[in-house]
Amino acid sequence: PVADFRFVAACQGQPAQFFDQSNGNNRAIISYEWDFQSDGTFDATGTSPTFIFADAGTFDVTLRVTSVTGCFDEITQAVQIQPAPEIEAGDAFYICEGESQTLTARSTANILFYDWSNGLGATASVTVSPLETTTYIVQAVDANGCFGEDSVTVFVLKAPALPADTVACEGNSILLDAGIGFTGPFNVSYRWNTGATTRTINVTQPGNYNVTV
């Protein structure tokens, strides 16, 4: 037999498709063995296998075919694997309830289009107004037809809430806590109309108390 094959241009991290084009010279070919990693070990069999290359670059691929008579032939071809585009969706964002945030995907590759999760659109920048903390995934396709993706999380912070008006007996104190209903993964500052800068204050006098967080 005379071994031969072709392959479809492929990208890093995506299945590369190979097709046998061997000639049995009037003898049936009964075995197709493929070595995709140039290590002398066959990784697949059959006439149209696929293989995923984790890295980009040029790789030697070998096909060995064996006929019904036990004769065999091999061919090795250099296969070019295109790099997947690197996509950067940015660092995490923190917004308050009811606010919006613009997300922008960037890449140094020649990107044909972007595709954001949750049906946000196919542009590089989208604006989101999540009701709760949400992670958004963006995929991109470059001029080589290769895919890349990244994700970004938008944390939604709940606004602080003070307890309802409270009645207390003369001489007793009431603890007001500005942390009720507030969540956030960073340091928080407090400023009460009393001048206090702590999360909680004890009050003994009637009046209106407000705090900026």
PDB file of C-alpha atoms in Angstrom:
ATOM      1  CA  PRO A   1       0.000   0.000   0.000  1.00  0.00           C
ATOM      2  CA  VAL A   2       0.931   3.653  -0.331  1.00  0.00           C
ATOM      3  CA  ALA A   3       0.100   5.720   2.743  1.00  0.00           C
ATOM      4  CA  ASP A   4      -1.287   9.224   2.341  1.00  0.00           C
ATOM      5  CA  PHE A   5      -3.601  11.584   4.233  1.00  0.00           C
ATOM      6  CA  ARG A   6      -4.900  15.119   4.367  1.00  0.00           C
ATOM      7  CA  PHE A   7      -6.096  17.244   7.247  1.00  0.00           C
ATOM      8  CA  VAL A   8      -8.310  20.249   7.830  1.00  0.00           C
ATOM      9  CA  ALA A   9      -6.593  23.384   9.136  1.00  0.00           C
ATOM     10  CA  ALA A  10      -6.959  23.307  12.887  1.00  0.00           C
ATOM     11  CA  CYS A  11      -6.588  25.461  15.960  1.00  0.00           C
ATOM     12  CA  GLN A  12      -5.006  24.993  19.342  1.00  0.00           C
ATOM     13  CA  GLY A  13      -7.343  23.275  21.777  1.00  0.00           C
ATOM     14  CA  GLN A  14      -9.857  22.303  19.096  1.00  0.00           C
ATOM     15  CA  PRO A  15     -10.285  18.950  17.288  1.00  0.00           C
ATOM     16  CA  ALA A  16      -8.092  18.584  14.197  1.00  0.00           C
ATOM     17  CA  GLN A  17      -9.694  16.353  11.575  1.00  0.00           C
ATOM     18  CA  PHE A  18      -7.598  13.897   9.534  1.00  0.00           C
ATOM     19  CA  PHE A  19      -8.646  11.914   6.462  1.00  0.00           C
ATOM     20  CA  ASP A  20      -6.955   8.840   4.998  1.00  0.00           C
ATOM     21  CA  GLN A  21      -6.144   8.993   1.273  1.00  0.00           C
ATOM     22  CA  SER A  22      -4.034   5.846   1.030  1.00  0.00           C
ATOM     23  CA  ASN A  23      -3.911   3.564  -1.991  1.00  0.00           C
ATOM     24  CA  GLY A  24      -4.056  -0.181  -1.360  1.00  0.00           C
ATOM     25  CA  ASN A  25      -2.818  -1.058  -4.879  1.00  0.00           C
ATOM     26  CA  ASN A  26      -5.599  -3.588  -5.352  1.00  0.00           C
ATOM     27  CA  ARG A  27      -5.130  -4.940  -1.837  1.00  0.00           C
ATOM     28  CA  ALA A  28      -7.578  -4.124   0.929  1.00  0.00           C
ATOM     29  CA  ILE A  29      -6.183  -1.963   3.716  1.00  0.00           C
ATOM     30  CA  ILE A  30      -7.171  -3.444   7.057  1.00  0.00           C
ATOM     31  CA  SER A  31      -5.315  -1.204   9.517  1.00  0.00           C
ATOM     32  CA  TYR A  32      -4.908   2.563   9.902  1.00  0.00           C
ATOM     33  CA  GLU A  33      -2.688   3.712  12.778  1.00  0.00           C
ATOM     34  CA  TRP A  34      -1.969   7.357  13.618  1.00  0.00           C
ATOM     35  CA  ASP A  35       0.836   8.889  15.667  1.00  0.00           C
ATOM     36  CA  PHE A  36       0.030  12.515  16.456  1.00  0.00           C
ATOM     37  CA  GLN A  37       2.747  13.191  19.037  1.00  0.00           C
ATOM     38  CA  SER A  38       5.860  11.894  17.249  1.00  0.00           C
ATOM     39  CA  ASP A  39       6.602   9.550  20.117  1.00  0.00           C
ATOM     40  CA  GLY A  40       6.380   6.237  18.278  1.00  0.00           C
ATOM     41  CA  THR A  41       3.075   5.407  19.949  1.00  0.00           C
ATOM     42  CA  PHE A  42      -0.098   5.231  17.920  1.00  0.00           C
ATOM     43  CA  ASP A  43      -2.799   7.502  19.333  1.00  0.00           C
ATOM     44  CA  ALA A  44      -5.743   6.555  17.114  1.00  0.00           C
ATOM     45  CA  THR A  45      -6.994   4.163  14.448  1.00  0.00           C
ATOM     46  CA  GLY A  46      -9.476   4.425  11.611  1.00  0.00           C
ATOM     47  CA  THR A  47      -9.764   6.412   8.415  1.00  0.00           C
ATOM     48  CA  SER A  48     -10.882   9.789   9.812  1.00  0.00           C
ATOM     49  CA  PRO A  49      -9.719  10.358  13.379  1.00  0.00           C
ATOM     50  CA  THR A  50      -9.550  13.652  15.265  1.00  0.00           C
ATOM     51  CA  PHE A  51      -6.930  14.861  17.703  1.00  0.00           C
ATOM     52  CA  ILE A  52      -6.713  17.898  19.961  1.00  0.00           C
ATOM     53  CA  PHE A  53      -3.338  19.628  20.093  1.00  0.00           C
ATOM     54  CA  ALA A  54      -2.920  21.488  23.387  1.00  0.00           C
ATOM     55  CA  ASP A  55      -0.287  23.817  21.926  1.00  0.00           C
ATOM     56  CA  ALA A  56       0.115  25.777  18.721  1.00  0.00           C
ATOM     57  CA  GLY A  57       2.960  25.105  16.313  1.00  0.00           C
ATOM     58  CA  THR A  58       4.124  22.585  13.725  1.00  0.00           C
ATOM     59  CA  PHE A  59       3.800  18.878  14.529  1.00  0.00           C
ATOM     60  CA  ASP A  60       4.838  15.755  12.633  1.00  0.00           C
ATOM     61  CA  VAL A  61       1.938  13.343  12.168  1.00  0.00           C
ATOM     62  CA  THR A  62       2.504   9.793  10.996  1.00  0.00           C
ATOM     63  CA  LEU A  63       0.019   7.397   9.393  1.00  0.00           C
ATOM     64  CA  ARG A  64       0.822   3.691   9.032  1.00  0.00           C
ATOM     65  CA  VAL A  65      -1.428   1.580   6.825  1.00  0.00           C
ATOM     66  CA  THR A  66      -1.325  -2.210   6.625  1.00  0.00           C
ATOM     67  CA  SER A  67      -2.871  -4.274   3.833  1.00  0.00           C
ATOM     68  CA  VAL A  68      -4.525  -7.667   3.998  1.00  0.00           C
ATOM     69  CA  THR A  69      -1.234  -9.238   2.888  1.00  0.00           C
ATOM     70  CA  GLY A  70       0.580  -7.864   5.943  1.00  0.00           C
ATOM     71  CA  CYS A  71       2.535  -5.267   3.975  1.00  0.00           C
ATOM     72  CA  PHE A  72       2.565  -1.755   5.390  1.00  0.00           C
ATOM     73  CA  ASP A  73       3.624   1.782   4.527  1.00  0.00           C
ATOM     74  CA  GLU A  74       4.051   4.977   6.515  1.00  0.00           C
ATOM     75  CA  ILE A  75       3.904   8.667   5.736  1.00  0.00           C
ATOM     76  CA  THR A  76       4.809  11.611   7.960  1.00  0.00           C
ATOM     77  CA  GLN A  77       3.547  15.114   7.285  1.00  0.00           C
ATOM     78  CA  ALA A  78       4.081  18.412   9.090  1.00  0.00           C
ATOM     79  CA  VAL A  79       0.826  19.777  10.462  1.00  0.00           C
ATOM     80  CA  GLN A  80       0.423  23.456  11.343  1.00  0.00           C
ATOM     81  CA  ILE A  81      -1.782  24.217  14.361  1.00  0.00           C
ATOM     82  CA  GLN A  82      -2.893  27.829  14.698  1.00  0.00           C
ATOM     83  CA  PRO A  83      -2.840  29.501  18.122  1.00  0.00           C
ATOM     84  CA  ALA A  84      -6.096  30.227  19.905  1.00  0.00           C
ATOM     85  CA  PRO A  85      -6.624  33.976  20.344  1.00  0.00           C
ATOM     86  CA  GLU A  86      -6.038  35.335  23.829  1.00  0.00           C
ATOM     87  CA  ILE A  87      -9.098  37.164  25.126  1.00  0.00           C
ATOM     88  CA  GLU A  88      -9.078  39.499  28.125  1.00  0.00           C
ATOM     89  CA  ALA A  89     -12.427  40.406  29.686  1.00  0.00           C
ATOM     90  CA  GLY A  90     -10.924  42.384  32.553  1.00  0.00           C
ATOM     91  CA  ASP A  91     -10.903  42.043  36.315  1.00  0.00           C
ATOM     92  CA  ALA A  92     -13.970  41.606  38.480  1.00  0.00           C
ATOM     93  CA  PHE A  93     -16.330  44.543  38.944  1.00  0.00           C
ATOM     94  CA  TYR A  94     -18.308  45.591  42.019  1.00  0.00           C
ATOM     95  CA  ILE A  95     -21.553  47.523  41.651  1.00  0.00           C
ATOM     96  CA  CYS A  96     -24.434  48.416  43.923  1.00  0.00           C
ATOM     97  CA  GLU A  97     -27.957  47.133  43.398  1.00  0.00           C
ATOM     98  CA  GLY A  98     -29.633  48.897  40.491  1.00  0.00           C
ATOM     99  CA  GLU A  99     -26.402  50.050  38.856  1.00  0.00           C
ATOM    100  CA  SER A 100     -25.010  49.099  35.438  1.00  0.00           C
ATOM    101  CA  GLN A 101     -21.538  48.104  34.314  1.00  0.00           C
ATOM    102  CA  THR A 102     -19.922  48.102  30.880  1.00  0.00           C
ATOM    103  CA  LEU A 103     -17.863  45.001  30.065  1.00  0.00           C
ATOM    104  CA  THR A 104     -15.222  45.140  27.337  1.00  0.00           C
ATOM    105  CA  ALA A 105     -13.328  42.229  25.771  1.00  0.00           C
ATOM    106  CA  ARG A 106      -9.897  42.917  24.299  1.00  0.00           C
ATOM    107  CA  SER A 107      -7.461  40.915  22.201  1.00  0.00           C
ATOM    108  CA  THR A 108      -4.295  41.514  20.193  1.00  0.00           C
ATOM    109  CA  ALA A 109      -5.533  38.991  17.606  1.00  0.00           C
ATOM    110  CA  ASN A 110      -7.538  39.874  14.495  1.00  0.00           C
ATOM    111  CA  ILE A 111     -10.986  39.173  15.963  1.00  0.00           C
ATOM    112  CA  LEU A 112     -13.905  38.780  13.577  1.00  0.00           C
ATOM    113  CA  PHE A 113     -16.621  38.779  16.227  1.00  0.00           C
ATOM    114  CA  TYR A 114     -17.333  38.309  19.922  1.00  0.00           C
ATOM    115  CA  ASP A 115     -20.143  36.335  21.536  1.00  0.00           C
ATOM    116  CA  TRP A 116     -21.173  37.085  25.117  1.00  0.00           C
ATOM    117  CA  SER A 117     -23.117  34.638  27.267  1.00  0.00           C
ATOM    118  CA  ASN A 118     -26.691  35.292  28.355  1.00  0.00           C
ATOM    119  CA  GLY A 119     -27.534  36.630  24.885  1.00  0.00           C
ATOM    120  CA  LEU A 120     -25.769  39.933  25.508  1.00  0.00           C
ATOM    121  CA  GLY A 121     -24.590  40.378  21.931  1.00  0.00           C
ATOM    122  CA  ALA A 122     -21.672  40.004  19.545  1.00  0.00           C
ATOM    123  CA  THR A 123     -19.802  43.271  20.133  1.00  0.00           C
ATOM    124  CA  ALA A 124     -16.618  43.810  22.120  1.00  0.00           C
ATOM    125  CA  SER A 125     -18.438  45.945  24.723  1.00  0.00           C
ATOM    126  CA  VAL A 126     -21.755  45.227  26.411  1.00  0.00           C
ATOM    127  CA  THR A 127     -23.584  46.821  29.330  1.00  0.00           C
ATOM    128  CA  VAL A 128     -25.068  44.658  32.075  1.00  0.00           C
ATOM    129  CA  SER A 129     -27.359  45.337  35.027  1.00  0.00           C
ATOM    130  CA  PRO A 130     -27.407  42.091  37.013  1.00  0.00           C
ATOM    131  CA  LEU A 131     -29.758  41.670  39.954  1.00  0.00           C
ATOM    132  CA  GLU A 132     -27.279  39.343  41.649  1.00  0.00           C
ATOM    133  CA  THR A 133     -23.619  38.452  41.343  1.00  0.00           C
ATOM    134  CA  THR A 134     -23.125  37.022  37.837  1.00  0.00           C
ATOM    135  CA  THR A 135     -20.218  35.627  35.818  1.00  0.00           C
ATOM    136  CA  TYR A 136     -20.210  36.488  32.121  1.00  0.00           C
ATOM    137  CA  ILE A 137     -18.322  34.469  29.488  1.00  0.00           C
ATOM    138  CA  VAL A 138     -17.146  35.962  26.220  1.00  0.00           C
ATOM    139  CA  GLN A 139     -15.958  33.932  23.244  1.00  0.00           C
ATOM    140  CA  ALA A 140     -14.155  35.297  20.204  1.00  0.00           C
ATOM    141  CA  VAL A 141     -13.340  34.009  16.726  1.00  0.00           C
ATOM    142  CA  ASP A 142     -10.250  35.259  14.897  1.00  0.00           C
ATOM    143  CA  ALA A 143      -9.407  35.426  11.198  1.00  0.00           C
ATOM    144  CA  ASN A 144      -8.065  31.843  11.305  1.00  0.00           C
ATOM    145  CA  GLY A 145     -11.388  30.565  12.627  1.00  0.00           C
ATOM    146  CA  CYS A 146      -9.862  29.837  16.036  1.00  0.00           C
ATOM    147  CA  PHE A 147     -11.792  30.308  19.268  1.00  0.00           C
ATOM    148  CA  GLY A 148     -10.735  31.932  22.524  1.00  0.00           C
ATOM    149  CA  GLU A 149     -12.670  32.831  25.636  1.00  0.00           C
ATOM    150  CA  ASP A 150     -12.475  34.544  29.000  1.00  0.00           C
ATOM    151  CA  SER A 151     -14.872  35.354  31.815  1.00  0.00           C
ATOM    152  CA  VAL A 152     -15.523  38.242  34.183  1.00  0.00           C
ATOM    153  CA  THR A 153     -17.613  38.388  37.342  1.00  0.00           C
ATOM    154  CA  VAL A 154     -19.784  41.328  38.337  1.00  0.00           C
ATOM    155  CA  PHE A 155     -20.428  41.360  42.076  1.00  0.00           C
ATOM    156  CA  VAL A 156     -23.697  42.996  43.128  1.00  0.00           C
ATOM    157  CA  LEU A 157     -23.439  44.595  46.571  1.00  0.00           C
ATOM    158  CA  LYS A 158     -26.491  45.004  48.731  1.00  0.00           C
ATOM    159  CA  ALA A 159     -27.087  48.456  50.170  1.00  0.00           C
ATOM    160  CA  PRO A 160     -26.785  48.907  53.938  1.00  0.00           C
ATOM    161  CA  ALA A 161     -30.043  48.941  55.886  1.00  0.00           C
ATOM    162  CA  LEU A 162     -30.720  50.175  59.393  1.00  0.00           C
ATOM    163  CA  PRO A 163     -33.398  48.696  61.639  1.00  0.00           C
ATOM    164  CA  ALA A 164     -36.801  50.340  61.842  1.00  0.00           C
ATOM    165  CA  ASP A 165     -37.564  53.122  64.340  1.00  0.00           C
ATOM    166  CA  THR A 166     -37.100  51.842  67.846  1.00  0.00           C
ATOM    167  CA  VAL A 167     -38.522  52.902  71.201  1.00  0.00           C
ATOM    168  CA  ALA A 168     -36.368  52.493  74.268  1.00  0.00           C
ATOM    169  CA  CYS A 169     -36.778  53.297  77.913  1.00  0.00           C
ATOM    170  CA  GLU A 170     -34.934  56.241  79.377  1.00  0.00           C
ATOM    171  CA  GLY A 171     -31.471  55.243  80.501  1.00  0.00           C
ATOM    172  CA  ASN A 172     -31.210  52.295  78.107  1.00  0.00           C
ATOM    173  CA  SER A 173     -28.986  52.254  75.042  1.00  0.00           C
ATOM    174  CA  ILE A 174     -29.732  50.940  71.561  1.00  0.00           C
ATOM    175  CA  LEU A 175     -27.164  49.340  69.250  1.00  0.00           C
ATOM    176  CA  LEU A 176     -27.410  50.541  65.638  1.00  0.00           C
ATOM    177  CA  ASP A 177     -25.635  48.301  63.120  1.00  0.00           C
ATOM    178  CA  ALA A 178     -24.840  49.698  59.654  1.00  0.00           C
ATOM    179  CA  GLY A 179     -23.720  46.287  58.438  1.00  0.00           C
ATOM    180  CA  ILE A 180     -27.200  44.801  58.316  1.00  0.00           C
ATOM    181  CA  GLY A 181     -27.964  43.699  54.773  1.00  0.00           C
ATOM    182  CA  PHE A 182     -24.571  44.761  53.464  1.00  0.00           C
ATOM    183  CA  THR A 183     -22.164  42.389  51.725  1.00  0.00           C
ATOM    184  CA  GLY A 184     -18.825  43.132  50.109  1.00  0.00           C
ATOM    185  CA  PRO A 185     -15.405  41.507  49.700  1.00  0.00           C
ATOM    186  CA  PHE A 186     -13.387  44.611  50.608  1.00  0.00           C
ATOM    187  CA  ASN A 187     -12.806  47.079  53.431  1.00  0.00           C
ATOM    188  CA  VAL A 188     -15.794  49.286  54.234  1.00  0.00           C
ATOM    189  CA  SER A 189     -15.800  52.729  55.836  1.00  0.00           C
ATOM    190  CA  TYR A 190     -18.648  54.203  57.899  1.00  0.00           C
ATOM    191  CA  ARG A 191     -19.541  57.802  58.701  1.00  0.00           C
ATOM    192  CA  TRP A 192     -22.427  58.499  61.078  1.00  0.00           C
ATOM    193  CA  ASN A 193     -24.049  61.878  61.586  1.00  0.00           C
ATOM    194  CA  THR A 194     -22.781  61.625  65.151  1.00  0.00           C
ATOM    195  CA  GLY A 195     -19.195  61.664  63.889  1.00  0.00           C
ATOM    196  CA  ALA A 196     -18.615  57.991  64.644  1.00  0.00           C
ATOM    197  CA  THR A 197     -16.753  55.937  62.046  1.00  0.00           C
ATOM    198  CA  THR A 198     -17.498  52.433  63.321  1.00  0.00           C
ATOM    199  CA  ARG A 199     -19.968  49.916  61.937  1.00  0.00           C
ATOM    200  CA  THR A 200     -22.049  49.997  65.135  1.00  0.00           C
ATOM    201  CA  ILE A 201     -22.891  52.746  67.582  1.00  0.00           C
ATOM    202  CA  ASN A 202     -24.723  52.798  70.912  1.00  0.00           C
ATOM    203  CA  VAL A 203     -27.225  55.617  71.268  1.00  0.00           C
ATOM    204  CA  THR A 204     -28.950  56.827  74.418  1.00  0.00           C
ATOM    205  CA  GLN A 205     -30.605  59.992  73.113  1.00  0.00           C
ATOM    206  CA  PRO A 206     -33.719  60.229  70.928  1.00  0.00           C
ATOM    207  CA  GLY A 207     -33.255  61.577  67.424  1.00  0.00           C
ATOM    208  CA  ASN A 208     -32.593  60.678  63.799  1.00  0.00           C
ATOM    209  CA  TYR A 209     -29.412  58.768  63.028  1.00  0.00           C
ATOM    210  CA  ASN A 210     -27.999  58.272  59.549  1.00  0.00           C
ATOM    211  CA  VAL A 211     -24.863  56.690  58.215  1.00  0.00           C
ATOM    212  CA  THR A 212     -22.899  56.794  54.975  1.00  0.00           C
ATOM    213  CA  VAL A 213     -21.206  53.541  53.998  1.00  0.00           C
TER     214      VAL A 213
END
